[in-house]
PDB file of C-alpha atoms and ligand atoms in Angstrom:
ATOM      1  CA  UNK A   1       0.000   0.000   0.000  1.00  0.00           C
ATOM      2  CA  UNK A   2       1.600   3.194  -1.144  1.00  0.00           C
ATOM      3  CA  UNK A   3       0.251   6.577  -2.109  1.00  0.00           C
ATOM      4  CA  UNK A   4       1.816   7.183  -5.486  1.00  0.00           C
ATOM      5  CA  UNK A   5       0.581   8.010  -8.974  1.00  0.00           C
ATOM      6  CA  UNK A   6       1.160   4.365  -9.875  1.00  0.00           C
ATOM      7  CA  UNK A   7      -0.954   3.039  -7.025  1.00  0.00           C
ATOM      8  CA  UNK A   8      -3.792   5.238  -8.301  1.00  0.00           C
ATOM      9  CA  UNK A   9      -3.207   3.923 -11.816  1.00  0.00           C
ATOM     10  CA  UNK A  10      -3.676   0.328 -10.771  1.00  0.00           C
ATOM     11  CA  UNK A  11      -7.064   0.832  -9.104  1.00  0.00           C
ATOM     12  CA  UNK A  12      -8.839  -0.768 -12.031  1.00  0.00           C
ATOM     13  CA  UNK A  13      -6.320  -2.473 -14.269  1.00  0.00           C
ATOM     14  CA  UNK A  14      -7.864  -4.030 -17.348  1.00  0.00           C
ATOM     15  CA  UNK A  15      -5.979  -6.849 -19.033  1.00  0.00           C
ATOM     16  CA  UNK A  16      -7.096  -7.876 -22.487  1.00  0.00           C
ATOM     17  CA  UNK A  17      -6.184 -10.125 -25.354  1.00  0.00           C
ATOM     18  CA  UNK A  18      -6.992  -9.480 -28.984  1.00  0.00           C
ATOM     19  CA  UNK A  19      -9.214 -12.511 -29.427  1.00  0.00           C
ATOM     20  CA  UNK A  20     -10.880 -13.155 -26.096  1.00  0.00           C
ATOM     21  CA  UNK A  21     -13.500 -10.543 -26.722  1.00  0.00           C
ATOM     22  CA  UNK A  22     -16.336 -12.528 -28.277  1.00  0.00           C
ATOM     23  CA  UNK A  23     -17.685 -10.814 -31.345  1.00  0.00           C
ATOM     24  CA  UNK A  24     -16.343  -7.429 -30.266  1.00  0.00           C
ATOM     25  CA  UNK A  25     -12.923  -6.124 -31.138  1.00  0.00           C
ATOM     26  CA  UNK A  26     -10.403  -5.479 -28.383  1.00  0.00           C
ATOM     27  CA  UNK A  27     -10.436  -1.820 -29.375  1.00  0.00           C
ATOM     28  CA  UNK A  28     -14.214  -1.532 -28.918  1.00  0.00           C
ATOM     29  CA  UNK A  29     -14.134  -3.227 -25.528  1.00  0.00           C
ATOM     30  CA  UNK A  30     -11.204  -1.095 -24.388  1.00  0.00           C
ATOM     31  CA  UNK A  31     -12.890   2.094 -25.575  1.00  0.00           C
ATOM     32  CA  UNK A  32     -16.068   1.384 -23.612  1.00  0.00           C
ATOM     33  CA  UNK A  33     -14.181   0.350 -20.483  1.00  0.00           C
ATOM     34  CA  UNK A  34     -11.794   3.312 -20.602  1.00  0.00           C
ATOM     35  CA  UNK A  35     -14.724   5.677 -21.013  1.00  0.00           C
ATOM     36  CA  UNK A  36     -16.128   4.332 -17.731  1.00  0.00           C
ATOM     37  CA  UNK A  37     -12.977   4.692 -15.710  1.00  0.00           C
ATOM     38  CA  UNK A  38     -10.458   1.890 -16.269  1.00  0.00           C
ATOM     39  CA  UNK A  39      -7.194   3.300 -14.864  1.00  0.00           C
ATOM     40  CA  UNK A  40      -4.574   1.159 -16.641  1.00  0.00           C
ATOM     41  CA  UNK A  41      -4.638  -1.156 -19.644  1.00  0.00           C
ATOM     42  CA  UNK A  42      -2.485  -4.172 -20.448  1.00  0.00           C
ATOM     43  CA  UNK A  43      -2.331  -5.912 -23.792  1.00  0.00           C
ATOM     44  CA  UNK A  44      -1.762  -9.587 -23.037  1.00  0.00           C
ATOM     45  CA  UNK A  45      -1.737 -11.379 -26.368  1.00  0.00           C
ATOM     46  CA  UNK A  46       0.015 -14.716 -26.571  1.00  0.00           C
ATOM     47  CA  UNK A  47      -1.108 -16.008 -29.952  1.00  0.00           C
ATOM     48  CA  UNK A  48      -1.632 -13.437 -32.661  1.00  0.00           C
ATOM     49  CA  UNK A  49       1.039 -12.804 -35.284  1.00  0.00           C
ATOM     50  CA  UNK A  50       3.428 -10.108 -34.155  1.00  0.00           C
ATOM     51  CA  UNK A  51       2.429  -7.739 -36.921  1.00  0.00           C
ATOM     52  CA  UNK A  52      -1.169  -7.925 -35.723  1.00  0.00           C
ATOM     53  CA  UNK A  53      -0.083  -7.245 -32.137  1.00  0.00           C
ATOM     54  CA  UNK A  54       1.877  -4.213 -33.319  1.00  0.00           C
ATOM     55  CA  UNK A  55      -1.009  -2.903 -35.416  1.00  0.00           C
ATOM     56  CA  UNK A  56      -3.735  -3.273 -32.807  1.00  0.00           C
ATOM     57  CA  UNK A  57      -1.306  -2.365 -30.057  1.00  0.00           C
ATOM     58  CA  UNK A  58      -0.705   1.006 -31.715  1.00  0.00           C
ATOM     59  CA  UNK A  59      -4.463   1.636 -31.789  1.00  0.00           C
ATOM     60  CA  UNK A  60      -4.834   0.655 -28.144  1.00  0.00           C
ATOM     61  CA  UNK A  61      -1.939   2.895 -27.194  1.00  0.00           C
ATOM     62  CA  UNK A  62      -3.538   5.872 -28.936  1.00  0.00           C
ATOM     63  CA  UNK A  63      -6.765   5.161 -27.073  1.00  0.00           C
ATOM     64  CA  UNK A  64      -4.959   5.017 -23.733  1.00  0.00           C
ATOM     65  CA  UNK A  65      -3.236   8.304 -24.479  1.00  0.00           C
ATOM     66  CA  UNK A  66      -6.607   9.866 -25.151  1.00  0.00           C
ATOM     67  CA  UNK A  67      -7.797   8.734 -21.713  1.00  0.00           C
ATOM     68  CA  UNK A  68      -4.429   9.505 -20.068  1.00  0.00           C
ATOM     69  CA  UNK A  69      -4.122   5.937 -18.850  1.00  0.00           C
ATOM     70  CA  UNK A  70      -0.860   3.941 -18.857  1.00  0.00           C
ATOM     71  CA  UNK A  71      -0.571   1.302 -21.580  1.00  0.00           C
ATOM     72  CA  UNK A  72       1.362  -1.821 -20.623  1.00  0.00           C
ATOM     73  CA  UNK A  73       2.524  -4.765 -22.738  1.00  0.00           C
ATOM     74  CA  UNK A  74       2.584  -8.276 -21.320  1.00  0.00           C
ATOM     75  CA  UNK A  75       5.805 -10.302 -21.681  1.00  0.00           C
ATOM     76  CA  UNK A  76       7.294  -8.587 -24.728  1.00  0.00           C
ATOM     77  CA  UNK A  77       9.848  -5.870 -24.105  1.00  0.00           C
ATOM     78  CA  UNK A  78      10.489  -5.634 -27.853  1.00  0.00           C
ATOM     79  CA  UNK A  79       6.817  -4.861 -28.489  1.00  0.00           C
ATOM     80  CA  UNK A  80       6.773  -2.321 -25.656  1.00  0.00           C
ATOM     81  CA  UNK A  81       9.780  -0.581 -27.185  1.00  0.00           C
ATOM     82  CA  UNK A  82       8.389  -0.595 -30.716  1.00  0.00           C
ATOM     83  CA  UNK A  83       5.054   0.822 -29.556  1.00  0.00           C
ATOM     84  CA  UNK A  84       6.656   3.175 -27.038  1.00  0.00           C
ATOM     85  CA  UNK A  85       4.270   1.742 -24.472  1.00  0.00           C
ATOM     86  CA  UNK A  86       4.391   2.968 -20.889  1.00  0.00           C
ATOM     87  CA  UNK A  87       5.815  -0.286 -19.636  1.00  0.00           C
ATOM     88  CA  UNK A  88       5.803  -4.061 -19.490  1.00  0.00           C
ATOM     89  CA  UNK A  89       4.378  -6.703 -17.228  1.00  0.00           C
ATOM     90  CA  UNK A  90       6.477  -9.832 -16.810  1.00  0.00           C
ATOM     91  CA  UNK A  91       6.046 -13.136 -15.029  1.00  0.00           C
ATOM     92  CA  UNK A  92       8.626 -15.101 -13.115  1.00  0.00           C
ATOM     93  CA  UNK A  93       9.690 -17.028 -16.229  1.00  0.00           C
ATOM     94  CA  UNK A  94       9.826 -14.058 -18.582  1.00  0.00           C
ATOM     95  CA  UNK A  95      12.637 -11.605 -19.160  1.00  0.00           C
ATOM     96  CA  UNK A  96      13.948 -10.703 -15.686  1.00  0.00           C
ATOM     97  CA  UNK A  97      12.883  -7.287 -14.469  1.00  0.00           C
ATOM     98  CA  UNK A  98      16.445  -5.971 -14.238  1.00  0.00           C
ATOM     99  CA  UNK A  99      17.042  -6.895 -17.887  1.00  0.00           C
ATOM    100  CA  UNK A 100      13.749  -5.290 -18.887  1.00  0.00           C
ATOM    101  CA  UNK A 101      14.886  -2.186 -17.018  1.00  0.00           C
ATOM    102  CA  UNK A 102      18.184  -2.129 -18.940  1.00  0.00           C
ATOM    103  CA  UNK A 103      16.285  -2.180 -22.207  1.00  0.00           C
ATOM    104  CA  UNK A 104      13.468   0.181 -21.260  1.00  0.00           C
ATOM    105  CA  UNK A 105      15.338   2.730 -19.154  1.00  0.00           C
ATOM    106  CA  UNK A 106      14.395   4.349 -15.854  1.00  0.00           C
ATOM    107  CA  UNK A 107      11.113   5.965 -16.856  1.00  0.00           C
ATOM    108  CA  UNK A 108       9.068   2.983 -18.008  1.00  0.00           C
ATOM    109  CA  UNK A 109       6.807   0.984 -15.733  1.00  0.00           C
ATOM    110  CA  UNK A 110       7.829  -2.566 -14.895  1.00  0.00           C
ATOM    111  CA  UNK A 111       5.224  -4.830 -13.333  1.00  0.00           C
ATOM    112  CA  UNK A 112       6.107  -8.297 -12.072  1.00  0.00           C
ATOM    113  CA  UNK A 113       3.827 -11.201 -11.142  1.00  0.00           C
ATOM    114  CA  UNK A 114       4.197 -12.874  -7.768  1.00  0.00           C
ATOM    115  CA  UNK A 115       2.327 -15.862  -6.385  1.00  0.00           C
ATOM    116  CA  UNK A 116       4.437 -16.391  -3.266  1.00  0.00           C
ATOM    117  CA  UNK A 117       6.483 -14.290  -0.844  1.00  0.00           C
ATOM    118  CA  UNK A 118       9.671 -15.627  -2.434  1.00  0.00           C
ATOM    119  CA  UNK A 119       8.516 -14.531  -5.862  1.00  0.00           C
ATOM    120  CA  UNK A 120       7.659 -11.125  -4.465  1.00  0.00           C
ATOM    121  CA  UNK A 121      11.123 -10.906  -2.924  1.00  0.00           C
ATOM    122  CA  UNK A 122      12.681 -11.691  -6.292  1.00  0.00           C
ATOM    123  CA  UNK A 123      10.500  -9.074  -7.965  1.00  0.00           C
ATOM    124  CA  UNK A 124      11.559  -6.505  -5.365  1.00  0.00           C
ATOM    125  CA  UNK A 125      15.188  -7.006  -6.343  1.00  0.00           C
ATOM    126  CA  UNK A 126      14.300  -6.907 -10.033  1.00  0.00           C
ATOM    127  CA  UNK A 127      13.198  -3.358 -10.716  1.00  0.00           C
ATOM    128  CA  UNK A 128       9.498  -3.897 -10.081  1.00  0.00           C
ATOM    129  CA  UNK A 129       7.421  -0.709  -9.953  1.00  0.00           C
ATOM    130  CA  UNK A 130       4.335  -2.651  -8.967  1.00  0.00           C
ATOM    131  CA  UNK A 131       3.471  -6.272  -8.199  1.00  0.00           C
ATOM    132  CA  UNK A 132       0.660  -8.329  -9.685  1.00  0.00           C
ATOM    133  CA  UNK A 133      -0.323 -10.787  -6.969  1.00  0.00           C
ATOM    134  CA  UNK A 134      -2.292 -13.906  -7.782  1.00  0.00           C
ATOM    135  CA  UNK A 135      -4.158 -15.816  -8.839  1.00  0.00           C
ATOM    136  CA  UNK A 136      -6.160 -14.610  -5.856  1.00  0.00           C
ATOM    137  CA  UNK A 137      -9.197 -16.702  -6.768  1.00  0.00           C
ATOM    138  CA  UNK A 138      -9.738 -19.584  -9.158  1.00  0.00           C
ATOM    139  CA  UNK A 139      -9.724 -18.430 -12.756  1.00  0.00           C
ATOM    140  CA  UNK A 140     -10.289 -20.142 -16.057  1.00  0.00           C
ATOM    141  CA  UNK A 141      -8.756 -17.269 -18.027  1.00  0.00           C
ATOM    142  CA  UNK A 142      -5.140 -18.344 -17.472  1.00  0.00           C
ATOM    143  CA  UNK A 143      -4.796 -22.113 -17.711  1.00  0.00           C
ATOM    144  CA  UNK A 144      -1.358 -22.322 -16.113  1.00  0.00           C
ATOM    145  CA  UNK A 145      -2.096 -19.807 -13.378  1.00  0.00           C
ATOM    146  CA  UNK A 146      -1.655 -22.372 -10.599  1.00  0.00           C
ATOM    147  CA  UNK A 147      -4.005 -22.707  -7.662  1.00  0.00           C
ATOM    148  CA  UNK A 148      -5.608 -19.752  -5.979  1.00  0.00           C
ATOM    149  CA  UNK A 149      -3.430 -18.078  -3.365  1.00  0.00           C
ATOM    150  CA  UNK A 150      -6.212 -16.203  -1.572  1.00  0.00           C
ATOM    151  CA  UNK A 151      -6.136 -12.662  -0.241  1.00  0.00           C
ATOM    152  CA  UNK A 152      -3.761 -13.265   2.688  1.00  0.00           C
ATOM    153  CA  UNK A 153      -0.686 -13.114   0.446  1.00  0.00           C
ATOM    154  CA  UNK A 154      -1.600  -9.550  -0.538  1.00  0.00           C
ATOM    155  CA  UNK A 155      -1.522  -8.590   3.122  1.00  0.00           C
ATOM    156  CA  UNK A 156       1.821 -10.287   3.692  1.00  0.00           C
ATOM    157  CA  UNK A 157       3.413  -8.659   0.661  1.00  0.00           C
ATOM    158  CA  UNK A 158       2.092  -5.158   1.265  1.00  0.00           C
ATOM    159  CA  UNK A 159       2.931  -5.499   4.954  1.00  0.00           C
ATOM    160  CA  UNK A 160       6.535  -6.280   4.108  1.00  0.00           C
ATOM    161  CA  UNK A 161       7.303  -3.990   1.175  1.00  0.00           C
ATOM    162  CA  UNK A 162       6.218  -0.514   0.176  1.00  0.00           C
ATOM    163  CA  UNK A 163       5.236  -1.120  -3.399  1.00  0.00           C
ATOM    164  CA  UNK A 164       1.962  -0.696  -5.281  1.00  0.00           C
ATOM    165  CA  UNK A 165       0.245  -4.092  -5.488  1.00  0.00           C
ATOM    166  CA  UNK A 166      -2.665  -5.231  -7.604  1.00  0.00           C
ATOM    167  CA  UNK A 167      -4.598  -8.465  -7.112  1.00  0.00           C
ATOM    168  CA  UNK A 168      -5.402 -10.609 -10.147  1.00  0.00           C
ATOM    169  CA  UNK A 169      -7.307 -13.799 -10.854  1.00  0.00           C
ATOM    170  CA  UNK A 170     -11.029 -14.434 -10.590  1.00  0.00           C
ATOM    171  CA  UNK A 171     -11.811 -10.960  -9.312  1.00  0.00           C
ATOM    172  CA  UNK A 172     -15.344  -9.645  -9.823  1.00  0.00           C
ATOM    173  CA  UNK A 173     -17.489  -6.869  -8.309  1.00  0.00           C
ATOM    174  CA  UNK A 174     -18.545  -9.189  -5.476  1.00  0.00           C
ATOM    175  CA  UNK A 175     -15.084 -10.169  -4.215  1.00  0.00           C
ATOM    176  CA  UNK A 176     -13.094  -7.066  -5.254  1.00  0.00           C
ATOM    177  CA  UNK A 177     -13.593  -5.336  -1.914  1.00  0.00           C
ATOM    178  CA  UNK A 178     -11.965  -8.276  -0.065  1.00  0.00           C
ATOM    179  CA  UNK A 179      -8.882  -7.850  -2.234  1.00  0.00           C
ATOM    180  CA  UNK A 180      -8.674  -4.160  -1.385  1.00  0.00           C
ATOM    181  CA  UNK A 181      -9.316  -4.759   2.306  1.00  0.00           C
ATOM    182  CA  UNK A 182      -6.456  -7.279   2.279  1.00  0.00           C
ATOM    183  CA  UNK A 183      -4.110  -4.455   1.242  1.00  0.00           C
ATOM    184  CA  UNK A 184      -4.157  -4.248  -2.554  1.00  0.00           C
ATOM    185  CA  UNK A 185      -4.130  -0.844  -4.229  1.00  0.00           C
ATOM    186  CA  UNK A 186      -6.357  -2.138  -6.990  1.00  0.00           C
ATOM    187  CA  UNK A 187      -7.619  -5.084  -8.985  1.00  0.00           C
ATOM    188  CA  UNK A 188      -6.578  -6.426 -12.366  1.00  0.00           C
ATOM    189  CA  UNK A 189      -9.267  -8.192 -14.355  1.00  0.00           C
ATOM    190  CA  UNK A 190      -9.807  -9.892 -17.668  1.00  0.00           C
ATOM    191  CA  UNK A 191     -13.183 -11.625 -17.769  1.00  0.00           C
ATOM    192  CA  UNK A 192     -15.066  -9.351 -15.364  1.00  0.00           C
ATOM    193  CA  UNK A 193     -14.864  -6.648 -18.026  1.00  0.00           C
ATOM    194  CA  UNK A 194     -14.032  -8.365 -21.335  1.00  0.00           C
ATOM    195  CA  UNK A 195     -16.635 -11.121 -21.003  1.00  0.00           C
ATOM    196  CA  UNK A 196     -19.362  -8.852 -19.699  1.00  0.00           C
ATOM    197  CA  UNK A 197     -22.101  -8.036 -22.211  1.00  0.00           C
ATOM    198  CA  UNK A 198     -21.650  -4.376 -21.288  1.00  0.00           C
ATOM    199  CA  UNK A 199     -17.929  -3.770 -20.611  1.00  0.00           C
ATOM    200  CA  UNK A 200     -18.509  -0.107 -19.774  1.00  0.00           C
ATOM    201  CA  UNK A 201     -21.094  -0.968 -17.145  1.00  0.00           C
ATOM    202  CA  UNK A 202     -18.822  -3.680 -15.736  1.00  0.00           C
ATOM    203  CA  UNK A 203     -15.891  -1.273 -15.476  1.00  0.00           C
ATOM    204  CA  UNK A 204     -17.974   1.387 -13.784  1.00  0.00           C
ATOM    205  CA  UNK A 205     -19.396  -1.068 -11.244  1.00  0.00           C
ATOM    206  CA  UNK A 206     -15.966  -2.476 -10.482  1.00  0.00           C
ATOM    207  CA  UNK A 207     -14.384   0.946 -10.040  1.00  0.00           C
ATOM    208  CA  UNK A 208     -17.126   1.972  -7.620  1.00  0.00           C
ATOM    209  CA  UNK A 209     -16.500  -1.119  -5.496  1.00  0.00           C
ATOM    210  CA  UNK A 210     -12.729  -0.561  -5.508  1.00  0.00           C
ATOM    211  CA  UNK A 211     -12.951   3.137  -4.619  1.00  0.00           C
ATOM    212  CA  UNK A 212     -15.493   2.523  -1.875  1.00  0.00           C
ATOM    213  CA  UNK A 213     -13.230  -0.137  -0.370  1.00  0.00           C
ATOM    214  CA  UNK A 214     -10.154   2.114  -0.631  1.00  0.00           C
ATOM    215  CA  UNK A 215     -12.051   4.945   1.072  1.00  0.00           C
ATOM    216  CA  UNK A 216     -12.744   2.714   4.068  1.00  0.00           C
ATOM    217  CA  UNK A 217      -9.088   2.055   4.628  1.00  0.00           C
ATOM    218  CA  UNK A 218      -7.432   3.541   7.709  1.00  0.00           C
ATOM    219  CA  UNK A 219      -5.625   6.748   6.793  1.00  0.00           C
ATOM    220  CA  UNK A 220      -8.123   7.769   4.134  1.00  0.00           C
TER     221      UNK A 220
HETATM  222  N1  TZP B   1      -2.542 -13.868 -14.207  1.00  0.00           N
HETATM  223  C1  TZP B   1      -2.901 -14.468 -13.079  1.00  0.00           C
HETATM  224  S1  TZP B   1      -4.545 -14.861 -13.073  1.00  0.00           S
HETATM  225  C2  TZP B   1      -4.759 -14.214 -14.634  1.00  0.00           C
HETATM  226  C3  TZP B   1      -3.569 -13.711 -15.090  1.00  0.00           C
HETATM  227  C4  TZP B   1      -3.348 -13.089 -16.381  1.00  0.00           C
HETATM  228  C5  TZP B   1      -6.058 -14.232 -15.354  1.00  0.00           C
HETATM  229  C6  TZP B   1      -7.025 -13.247 -14.811  1.00  0.00           C
HETATM  230  O1  TZP B   1      -8.215 -13.313 -15.549  1.00  0.00           O
HETATM  231  P1  TZP B   1      -9.642 -13.186 -14.860  1.00  0.00           P
HETATM  232  O2  TZP B   1     -10.608 -13.465 -15.977  1.00  0.00           O
HETATM  233  O3  TZP B   1      -9.772 -11.786 -14.347  1.00  0.00           O
HETATM  234  O4  TZP B   1      -9.716 -14.221 -13.779  1.00  0.00           O
HETATM  235 MG1   MG B   2       4.315 -13.638 -18.856  1.00  0.00          MG
END
């Protein structure tokens, strides 16, 4: 838990792929969700040809700029550089944060996933600007996510280190407040927004829950 511009940016962190959007394009979904208050956007595309990622990534970046929201690329530092994205998000088996930092320089955002205290410790020594902690709850969005870690890990991590932390995995408007009460600065979601028939409505509802929970925190 930290009061920084980045902790405000991760309040409602939308993660999307290019294909997992039903009959809607990623750009349409992102536009509707950004209009209703999504605070950060990550393009997490593991399958599409690189030229497609670059093309749609450029459109998503322009959209994020319009809404003054950071645009983050999952895994691929090369894509982040080519698109001049605001940063990357990497997992424990991806390019190490310190190497990403060497390539991206001091001003870009580096997010690192952690599912245990040890992983968080590694991230802390690897240039992380924020941590993605999870999967908090069971999720079918990421097949290799591992089993749910629950909300306690968020508390342990934010109790030990001063770094913005976002919970991810199976988070919806019902359980989002638990994640915030456990110590997260925000929630990162895929299906709660992307798979909702009305992504704008879903984003707005989620942001309300997150902000209400943050407002109840001691010190606010
Ligand atoms: N990393 C850990 S869980 C997860 C990722 C990318 C998937 C989150 O998707 P959803 O639909 O919000 O559970
Ligand atoms: Mg990864």
